[in-house]
Amino acid sequence: MADTPHGGHGRPPTRAQRWAAFRHSPLLPATVLALILAAAAGLFAGSYTYSMANPTPHSIPSAVVGSYQQARGRAFLDGMEKALNASVKVHTYGTVTQARQALDEQKVFAIFDVRGDGRSVMLDVSGASGASVAQVLSETAPVVGRKTGVAVTVRDIKPLQEGDPRGLAIFYISLAAVIIGFVGAIQLSVHARALTPVERIAFTIGYALLGGFAIAAVVDWLLDAVDLPFLESWLILALTMFASGMVFTMFNTLIGRWAMLPTWGLMVLLGNPSSGGAVSWPLLPSPLGVIGRWLPPGASVSAQHTAVYFAGHQHAFPFLVLAGWALLSCAVFWTWRHRHPGSRERLPAHAS
């Protein structure tokens, strides 16, 4: 007599049999995926809310020149410290020219020029250095000036471009490069599984170059939102996309089908909120302000921001970060390329 669907000889399946059937069915990974997606949704909302919902000054490097040692000048600076919870980090300079140089090199976010024995202050902010920081300083300084009897004049000596009044365009184009970068690698792993390692890297370079060009062309030429230094911006976007794509490829090599988890966590949950694009680093929670500089999204925003607004003062560090992640990912992928789920160079089943 044939066995019934319930179990051997008509008996209902045992708990062990039901678990074995569930474990070998597509229901198990689907259930795990549903739980992961629910957790990811909460973490996604939490990470962005924690970073951006209530930006608070933590450390705002500022230049001070002039009569800052006079009684009123000291009272004004002390008042700024108190109003901003001791977040203004003062760096003294001998001349306004030296302070302007420090601002162009993004060592400071504002210049307090204390004049007339401390009776007046010219506050030079830089919207291009961070619109949110400039806004905080511009709103706080006049209030402190009235309390301390100091006349305060505020001017923006490095304003944002007209097409990007809130300074978010750079964050958006960098975000696009990061997300499309690893989504492209995911699509290669799905639709072009049999690529060799060399082919996979080559096609990642290819779509990174094409995608970076498309992003820059749409934002600059089509929408006229930001006047980009086109070649430099294009290459920054392409390097960002390549690094992001290879990060997924690295994780896909190491842990297979669950590679999206560390990629999403590193790039989106941690990297984008801490990038300094939507909220400037001095207003981010302190750990994020430090960590963000070492991740591809933060490095991309920093390099792009300097290219657009501080020509001639580009730093090597963000490029080293992007190149470092790209090289690390390529090295890991190449070393363990036989483990990649789709590689034609995977070892035979009997080999070790």
Tab-separated table of N, CA and C in Angstrom, residues 4-18:
chain	number	residue	atom	x	y	z
A	4	THR	N	0.474	7.602	2.405
A	4	THR	CA	-0.403	8.761	2.220
A	4	THR	C	0.410	10.029	2.336
A	5	PRO	N	-0.125	11.174	1.901
A	5	PRO	CA	0.616	12.428	2.000
A	5	PRO	C	0.922	12.819	3.427
A	6	HIS	N	0.188	12.253	4.421
A	6	HIS	CA	0.386	12.688	5.804
A	6	HIS	C	1.625	12.086	6.424
A	7	GLY	N	2.112	10.995	5.958
A	7	GLY	CA	3.253	10.337	6.573
A	7	GLY	C	3.217	8.869	6.234
A	8	GLY	N	4.073	8.128	6.840
A	8	GLY	CA	4.144	6.709	6.552
A	8	GLY	C	2.896	5.980	6.996
A	9	HIS	N	2.297	5.217	6.069
A	9	HIS	CA	1.172	4.342	6.371
A	9	HIS	C	0.006	5.089	7.019
A	10	GLY	N	-0.280	6.271	6.523
A	10	GLY	CA	-1.462	6.994	6.975
A	10	GLY	C	-1.279	7.765	8.260
A	11	ARG	N	-0.108	7.673	8.892
A	11	ARG	CA	0.089	8.429	10.123
A	11	ARG	C	0.384	9.883	9.794
A	12	PRO	N	-0.088	10.832	10.609
A	12	PRO	CA	0.236	12.251	10.371
A	12	PRO	C	1.733	12.470	10.549
A	13	PRO	N	2.316	13.405	9.814
A	13	PRO	CA	3.762	13.647	9.910
A	13	PRO	C	4.141	14.136	11.299
A	14	THR	N	5.290	13.723	11.748
A	14	THR	CA	5.786	14.180	13.048
A	14	THR	C	6.305	15.609	12.938
A	15	ARG	N	6.574	16.195	14.100
A	15	ARG	CA	7.105	17.558	14.104
A	15	ARG	C	8.447	17.611	13.372
A	16	ALA	N	9.269	16.580	13.565
A	16	ALA	CA	10.569	16.552	12.887
A	16	ALA	C	10.401	16.479	11.381
A	17	GLN	N	9.405	15.686	10.927
A	17	GLN	CA	9.174	15.582	9.491
A	17	GLN	C	8.663	16.903	8.909
A	18	ARG	N	7.770	17.568	9.675
A	18	ARG	CA	7.258	18.863	9.193
A	18	ARG	C	8.378	19.892	9.114
